[in-house]
CSV table of C-alpha atoms and ligand atoms in Angstrom, one decimal:
chain,number,residue,atom,x,y,z
A,240,MET,CA,1.2,3.0,19.1
A,241,ALA,CA,3.3,0.1,19.6
A,242,ASP,CA,6.9,0.0,19.9
A,243,ASN,CA,8.0,1.7,17.0
A,244,GLY,CA,7.7,5.1,18.4
A,245,SER,CA,4.2,5.9,16.7
A,246,LYS,CA,3.3,9.1,17.6
A,247,ALA,CA,-0.1,7.8,16.7
A,248,GLY,CA,-2.9,7.6,19.2
A,249,GLY,CA,-5.6,10.7,18.6
A,250,ASP,CA,-9.1,9.4,17.0
A,251,ARG,CA,-8.6,10.8,13.5
A,252,LEU,CA,-9.8,7.4,11.8
A,253,GLU,CA,-12.5,6.8,14.5
A,254,GLY,CA,-15.2,4.5,12.7
A,255,LYS,CA,-13.4,3.5,9.8
A,256,VAL,CA,-13.2,0.0,9.0
A,257,ALA,CA,-9.9,-0.5,7.3
A,258,ILE,CA,-8.6,-4.0,5.2
A,259,VAL,CA,-4.5,-3.3,4.5
A,260,THR,CA,-3.0,-6.8,2.6
A,261,GLY,CA,0.6,-7.1,2.9
A,262,ALA,CA,0.3,-5.9,6.5
A,263,ALA,CA,2.8,-8.2,8.1
A,264,ARG,CA,5.8,-6.2,7.7
A,265,GLY,CA,7.1,-3.0,6.1
A,266,LEU,CA,5.4,-0.2,5.2
A,267,GLY,CA,1.8,-2.5,5.5
A,268,ALA,CA,2.6,-3.3,8.9
A,269,SER,CA,3.5,0.5,9.5
A,270,ILE,CA,-0.5,1.8,8.2
A,271,ALA,CA,-2.1,-0.9,10.3
A,272,GLU,CA,-0.8,0.1,13.3
A,273,LEU,CA,-1.1,3.9,12.7
A,274,TYR,CA,-4.5,3.4,11.5
A,275,ALA,CA,-5.1,1.4,15.2
A,276,GLY,CA,-3.3,4.0,16.6
A,277,GLU,CA,-6.2,6.7,15.5
A,278,GLY,CA,-9.3,4.9,16.4
A,279,ALA,CA,-9.5,2.3,12.9
A,280,LYS,CA,-10.8,-1.4,13.5
A,281,VAL,CA,-8.0,-2.9,11.3
A,282,LEU,CA,-8.2,-6.3,9.6
A,283,LEU,CA,-4.5,-6.9,8.9
A,284,THR,CA,-3.9,-9.7,5.5
A,285,ASP,CA,-0.5,-10.9,4.4
A,286,VAL,CA,0.7,-14.5,3.3
A,287,ARG,CA,2.8,-14.3,6.3
A,288,ASP,CA,1.3,-15.5,8.8
A,289,ASP,CA,3.2,-16.0,12.2
A,290,GLU,CA,4.7,-12.5,11.2
A,291,GLY,CA,0.8,-10.8,10.4
A,292,GLU,CA,0.0,-12.5,13.3
A,293,ALA,CA,2.4,-10.8,15.5
A,294,VAL,CA,1.5,-7.6,14.7
A,295,ALA,CA,-1.7,-7.6,15.1
A,296,ALA,CA,-1.5,-8.8,18.6
A,297,ALA,CA,1.0,-6.2,19.3
A,298,ILE,CA,-1.6,-4.1,17.8
A,299,ARG,CA,-4.4,-5.4,20.4
A,300,GLU,CA,-1.9,-5.4,23.4
A,301,ALA,CA,-1.4,-1.3,22.6
A,302,GLY,CA,-5.1,-1.1,23.0
A,303,GLY,CA,-5.7,-1.5,19.5
A,304,THR,CA,-8.6,-3.2,17.7
A,305,ALA,CA,-7.1,-5.5,14.9
A,306,ALA,CA,-7.3,-9.1,13.6
A,307,TYR,CA,-5.4,-11.1,11.2
A,308,GLN,CA,-6.6,-12.5,8.4
A,309,HIS,CA,-4.3,-14.6,6.1
A,310,LEU,CA,-5.2,-13.2,2.5
A,311,ASP,CA,-3.4,-13.9,-0.7
A,312,VAL,CA,-4.4,-11.2,-3.0
A,313,THR,CA,-4.4,-13.2,-5.9
A,314,SER,CA,-7.4,-15.3,-4.6
A,315,PRO,CA,-10.8,-14.4,-5.3
A,316,ASP,CA,-12.0,-16.6,-2.8
A,317,GLU,CA,-9.6,-15.6,-0.1
A,318,TRP,CA,-10.5,-11.8,-0.7
A,319,THR,CA,-14.2,-12.6,-0.1
A,320,ALA,CA,-13.6,-14.9,2.8
A,321,ALA,CA,-11.8,-11.2,4.3
A,322,VAL,CA,-14.0,-9.1,3.6
A,323,GLU,CA,-17.2,-11.6,5.2
A,324,ARG,CA,-14.7,-11.9,8.4
A,325,CYS,CA,-14.1,-7.9,8.4
A,326,GLU,CA,-17.9,-7.8,8.2
A,327,ARG,CA,-18.5,-10.1,10.7
A,328,GLU,CA,-16.2,-9.2,13.1
A,329,LEU,CA,-15.2,-5.5,12.9
A,330,GLY,CA,-18.2,-4.1,10.5
A,331,PRO,CA,-18.0,-3.7,7.0
A,332,CYS,CA,-15.0,-2.7,5.7
A,333,ASN,CA,-14.9,1.2,4.2
A,334,VAL,CA,-11.3,1.6,3.9
A,335,LEU,CA,-8.9,-0.7,1.6
A,336,VAL,CA,-5.4,-0.6,1.4
A,337,ASN,CA,-3.9,-2.0,-1.7
A,338,ASN,CA,-0.6,-2.3,-0.3
A,339,ALA,CA,0.8,-5.9,-0.8
A,340,PHE,CA,3.3,-6.3,-3.9
A,341,ILE,CA,6.7,-9.0,-4.7
A,342,TYR,CA,9.6,-7.6,-6.4
A,343,SER,CA,11.0,-7.8,-10.1
A,344,GLN,CA,13.9,-6.9,-11.3
A,345,PRO,CA,14.7,-7.8,-15.1
A,346,ALA,CA,14.1,-5.0,-17.9
A,347,ILE,CA,11.8,-5.9,-20.7
A,348,ALA,CA,14.5,-8.0,-22.9
A,349,ASP,CA,15.3,-10.1,-20.1
A,350,VAL,CA,11.9,-10.4,-18.5
A,351,SER,CA,10.7,-14.5,-18.2
A,352,TRP,CA,7.1,-14.4,-19.6
A,353,GLU,CA,6.3,-16.4,-16.0
A,354,GLU,CA,7.7,-13.6,-14.6
A,355,TRP,CA,6.3,-10.4,-16.2
A,356,SER,CA,2.8,-12.4,-15.4
A,357,ARG,CA,3.6,-12.9,-11.9
A,358,ASN,CA,4.5,-10.0,-11.3
A,359,ILE,CA,0.9,-8.3,-12.8
A,360,ASP,CA,-1.0,-10.9,-11.2
A,361,VAL,CA,-0.1,-10.2,-7.7
A,362,ASN,CA,0.7,-5.8,-8.1
A,363,LEU,CA,-2.0,-5.2,-10.7
A,364,ASN,CA,-4.2,-8.5,-10.9
A,365,GLY,CA,-4.2,-8.6,-7.1
A,366,PRO,CA,-5.9,-5.2,-5.9
A,367,PHE,CA,-8.2,-5.6,-9.0
A,368,HIS,CA,-9.8,-8.4,-6.8
A,369,GLY,CA,-9.8,-6.5,-3.8
A,370,PHE,CA,-11.4,-3.4,-5.2
A,371,ARG,CA,-14.3,-5.6,-6.3
A,372,ALA,CA,-14.7,-7.7,-3.3
A,373,VAL,CA,-15.5,-4.4,-1.3
A,374,LEU,CA,-17.0,-2.4,-4.2
A,375,PRO,CA,-20.8,-3.6,-3.6
A,376,THR,CA,-20.3,-2.8,0.3
A,377,MET,CA,-19.1,0.4,0.0
A,378,ARG,CA,-21.4,2.1,-2.6
A,379,GLU,CA,-24.4,0.5,-1.1
A,380,ARG,CA,-23.6,2.4,2.0
A,381,ARG,CA,-22.1,5.2,0.0
A,382,ASP,CA,-19.1,5.3,1.9
A,383,GLY,CA,-15.5,4.0,1.2
A,384,THR,CA,-12.1,4.9,0.2
A,385,PHE,CA,-9.4,3.5,-1.7
A,386,VAL,CA,-5.9,4.0,-1.0
A,387,THR,CA,-3.5,2.5,-3.2
A,388,ILE,CA,-0.1,2.1,-2.2
A,389,SER,CA,1.6,2.6,-5.8
A,390,SER,CA,5.3,4.4,-6.5
A,391,SER,CA,6.9,6.9,-8.5
A,392,ASN,CA,8.7,3.6,-10.4
A,393,GLY,CA,6.1,3.5,-13.2
A,394,ASN,CA,4.6,6.4,-12.7
A,395,GLU,CA,6.5,10.0,-11.8
A,396,MET,CA,10.1,7.8,-13.5
A,397,SER,CA,11.4,5.0,-15.2
A,398,LEU,CA,14.0,3.2,-14.4
A,399,PRO,CA,15.9,0.9,-16.7
A,400,ALA,CA,15.2,-2.3,-14.9
A,401,GLN,CA,11.9,-3.5,-13.2
A,402,VAL,CA,9.6,-3.0,-16.2
A,403,SER,CA,7.1,-5.8,-14.9
A,404,TYR,CA,6.6,-3.9,-11.6
A,405,GLN,CA,6.8,0.2,-13.3
A,406,ALA,CA,3.7,-1.6,-15.7
A,407,ALA,CA,2.2,-2.9,-13.1
A,408,LYS,CA,2.7,0.3,-10.5
A,409,ALA,CA,1.2,2.4,-14.0
A,410,GLY,CA,-1.8,0.5,-14.1
A,411,LEU,CA,-2.9,0.5,-10.7
A,412,THR,CA,-2.4,4.3,-10.3
A,413,ALA,CA,-5.0,4.1,-13.6
A,414,VAL,CA,-7.4,2.3,-11.4
A,415,THR,CA,-7.5,4.1,-8.7
A,416,ARG,CA,-8.3,7.2,-10.6
A,417,HIS,CA,-10.7,5.2,-12.9
A,418,ILE,CA,-12.6,4.3,-9.5
A,419,ALA,CA,-12.4,8.0,-8.6
A,420,VAL,CA,-14.3,9.4,-11.6
A,421,ALA,CA,-16.5,6.5,-11.7
A,422,TYR,CA,-17.8,6.2,-8.1
A,423,ALA,CA,-17.6,10.0,-6.4
A,424,ALA,CA,-21.0,10.8,-7.5
A,425,GLU,CA,-21.7,7.3,-5.0
A,426,GLY,CA,-19.7,8.5,-1.9
A,427,ILE,CA,-16.7,6.8,-2.7
A,428,ARG,CA,-12.9,8.2,-2.7
A,429,ALA,CA,-9.9,7.2,-4.5
A,430,ASN,CA,-6.3,7.9,-4.1
A,431,SER,CA,-2.8,6.8,-4.8
A,432,ILE,CA,0.8,7.3,-3.0
A,433,HIS,CA,3.7,7.3,-4.8
A,434,PRO,CA,6.6,6.7,-2.4
A,435,GLY,CA,10.2,6.7,-3.1
A,436,PRO,CA,13.0,4.3,-1.9
A,437,ILE,CA,11.4,3.2,2.4
A,438,ARG,CA,13.8,1.4,4.2
A,439,THR,CA,11.2,-1.5,4.5
A,440,PRO,CA,12.1,-5.5,4.6
A,441,GLY,CA,11.2,-5.6,1.1
A,442,LEU,CA,13.7,-3.2,-0.1
A,443,VAL,CA,16.4,-5.3,2.1
A,444,GLU,CA,15.2,-8.5,0.4
A,445,GLN,CA,16.1,-6.6,-3.7
A,446,ASP,CA,19.1,-6.8,-1.8
A,447,PHE,CA,19.3,-2.8,-2.8
A,448,MET,CA,19.9,-1.4,0.2
A,449,GLU,CA,23.1,0.0,0.2
A,450,MET,CA,22.9,1.7,-3.8
A,451,ALA,CA,19.4,2.7,-1.9
A,452,GLU,CA,21.3,4.6,0.6
A,453,PHE,CA,24.0,6.1,-1.6
A,454,ILE,CA,21.4,6.9,-4.6
A,455,ALA,CA,19.2,8.7,-1.6
A,456,THR,CA,22.3,11.3,-0.6
A,457,GLY,CA,21.4,13.1,-4.0
A,458,PHE,CA,17.7,13.5,-3.0
A,459,PRO,CA,16.7,16.6,-1.9
A,460,ILE,CA,15.9,15.2,1.5
A,461,GLN,CA,19.3,13.3,1.3
A,462,ARG,CA,18.2,10.3,3.1
A,463,LEU,CA,15.5,7.4,2.4
A,464,ALA,CA,12.1,7.4,3.8
A,465,GLU,CA,11.1,5.8,7.1
A,466,PRO,CA,7.9,3.0,6.3
A,467,GLU,CA,6.1,5.7,9.0
A,468,GLU,CA,7.3,8.6,6.8
A,469,VAL,CA,4.7,7.3,3.7
A,470,ALA,CA,2.5,5.6,6.0
A,471,TRP,CA,1.0,9.1,7.8
A,472,ALA,CA,0.2,10.4,4.1
A,473,ALA,CA,-2.5,6.9,4.3
A,474,VAL,CA,-3.9,8.2,7.6
A,475,TYR,CA,-4.8,11.4,5.9
A,476,LEU,CA,-6.3,9.7,2.6
A,477,ALA,CA,-8.1,7.5,4.5
A,478,SER,CA,-9.9,10.0,7.2
A,479,ASP,CA,-12.3,12.2,6.5
A,480,GLU,CA,-9.6,15.0,6.7
A,481,SER,CA,-9.2,14.3,3.2
A,482,SER,CA,-13.2,14.8,2.0
A,483,TYR,CA,-12.4,16.7,-0.6
A,484,THR,CA,-9.6,14.8,-1.9
A,485,THR,CA,-10.2,12.1,-4.9
A,486,ALA,CA,-7.9,11.3,-8.0
A,487,THR,CA,-4.6,12.7,-6.2
A,488,GLU,CA,-1.3,10.9,-6.3
A,489,LEU,CA,0.4,12.1,-3.8
A,490,VAL,CA,4.1,11.9,-4.5
A,491,ILE,CA,6.4,11.1,-1.3
A,492,ASP,CA,10.0,10.7,-2.3
A,493,GLY,CA,12.6,13.2,-0.7
A,494,GLY,CA,12.0,15.3,-3.6
A,495,SER,CA,13.5,13.3,-6.0
A,496,VAL,CA,11.4,13.3,-8.8
A,497,SER,CA,11.3,17.0,-8.5
A,498,THR,CA,14.9,17.6,-9.5
A,499,ILE,CA,18.3,16.1,-11.0
A,500,ASN,CA,20.0,13.5,-8.1
A,501,VAL,CA,23.8,13.8,-7.4
A,502,PRO,CA,24.6,10.7,-5.1
A,503,GLY,CA,27.4,12.0,-3.1
A,504,LYS,CA,26.6,15.7,-3.1
A,505,LYS,CA,27.4,17.5,0.8
A,506,GLY,CA,24.5,20.2,2.2
B,61,NAD,N1,10.4,-0.4,0.0
B,61,NAD,C1,9.9,0.7,-1.1
B,61,NAD,O1,11.6,0.8,-1.3
B,61,NAD,C2,8.7,1.3,-2.1
B,61,NAD,C3,9.2,2.2,-2.7
B,61,NAD,C4,8.0,2.1,-3.7
B,61,NAD,C5,6.8,1.7,-3.3
B,61,NAD,N2,6.3,0.5,-2.4
B,61,NAD,C6,5.3,0.0,-2.1
B,61,NAD,O2,5.6,0.4,-1.0
B,61,NAD,C7,4.1,-1.6,-0.5
B,61,NAD,C8,5.1,-1.9,0.4
B,61,NAD,O3,6.1,-2.6,0.2
B,61,NAD,P1,7.5,-2.9,1.1
B,61,NAD,O4,8.5,-2.1,0.8
B,61,NAD,O5,6.9,-2.4,3.0
B,61,NAD,O6,7.6,-4.3,0.5
B,61,NAD,P2,7.5,-6.0,1.7
B,61,NAD,O7,7.8,-6.5,0.7
B,61,NAD,O8,8.6,-5.7,3.3
B,61,NAD,O9,6.1,-6.0,2.5
B,61,NAD,C9,5.0,-6.3,1.1
B,61,NAD,C10,4.2,-7.6,1.8
B,61,NAD,O10,3.3,-8.1,1.0
B,61,NAD,C11,3.4,-9.5,1.1
B,61,NAD,N3,2.8,-9.9,0.0
B,61,NAD,C12,3.6,-10.2,-1.0
B,61,NAD,N4,2.9,-11.1,-1.9
B,61,NAD,C13,1.7,-11.2,-1.6
B,61,NAD,C14,0.3,-11.9,-2.2
B,61,NAD,N5,0.5,-12.6,-3.5
B,61,NAD,N6,-0.3,-11.5,-1.4
B,61,NAD,C15,-0.7,-10.5,-0.5
B,61,NAD,N7,0.4,-10.4,-0.1
B,61,NAD,C16,1.6,-10.4,-0.3
B,61,NAD,C17,4.5,-9.7,1.8
B,61,NAD,O11,4.3,-11.1,2.3
B,61,NAD,C18,5.1,-8.9,2.9
B,61,NAD,O12,4.4,-9.2,3.7
B,61,NAD,C19,4.4,-1.7,-2.2
B,61,NAD,O13,3.3,-1.9,-2.5
B,61,NAD,C20,5.7,-1.4,-3.0
B,61,NAD,O14,5.3,-1.2,-4.4
B,61,NAD,C21,7.9,0.3,-2.1
């Protein structure tokens, strides 16, 4: 599929209609590509319209079914428009991947109220609008799966920085678990993926890549994740292969939260 060496090309997601947020690049683009490669119809959404259109076009060129829609996740109206377009052109959405995010570096003593609020707005309130936009149809059809892209940062571990991000991601995991518990009897599943550092444009923009590469040498799997190594988990969680899996948090971090990490070690 596409030009990224992906091995997708099966039918694991036949019958799935997915909306993926933040799909113009990084992990979201990788998820969209693998989903389409496995037979899902995919509505890619983002605020980076040129990049998003290009990813969707590449998917179509490779034989997949995909469209791109501008969607700022903080806008309930844009969510409504995206869900309506999805239903009109691809079919009722039965998979929602809340992946879009923005980064925020400061610790609690330093973060401004504006930065805190903006981060919570995109990273937690955005998915809130998304859950609510698709839940009515999913409940009516008794068919829906939420794949939440959370983070090990804020859930399994903390850093002495990035407080807004950690708060948003911990909240997002909690809401996902809540949905799993509240709507399981209605045929709806919800799970979170908790990645460690992934080699994406988002990580590069944080000016953190060099440090992340160094830190990752201390992980049991002594390197950063590539986007596809996390995206395959999103395929599993969207597929019927995971039909008994709900309210789960899947940590994909090269083993780093399971041990003491000593950067620079060899072997
Ligand atoms: N890269 C990592 O190291 C890492 C680690 C743990 C978790 N994650 C999670 O993975 C997900 C993807 O991260 P990434 O590294 O691929 O990020 P990225 O910055 O490369 O891509 C994020 C995308 O979200 C979009 N976006 C930002 N604000 C938006 C908004 N208001 N509405 C819609 N789209 C918006 C951006 O335009 C961008 O295309 C995030 O949820 C992130 O928290 C990433």
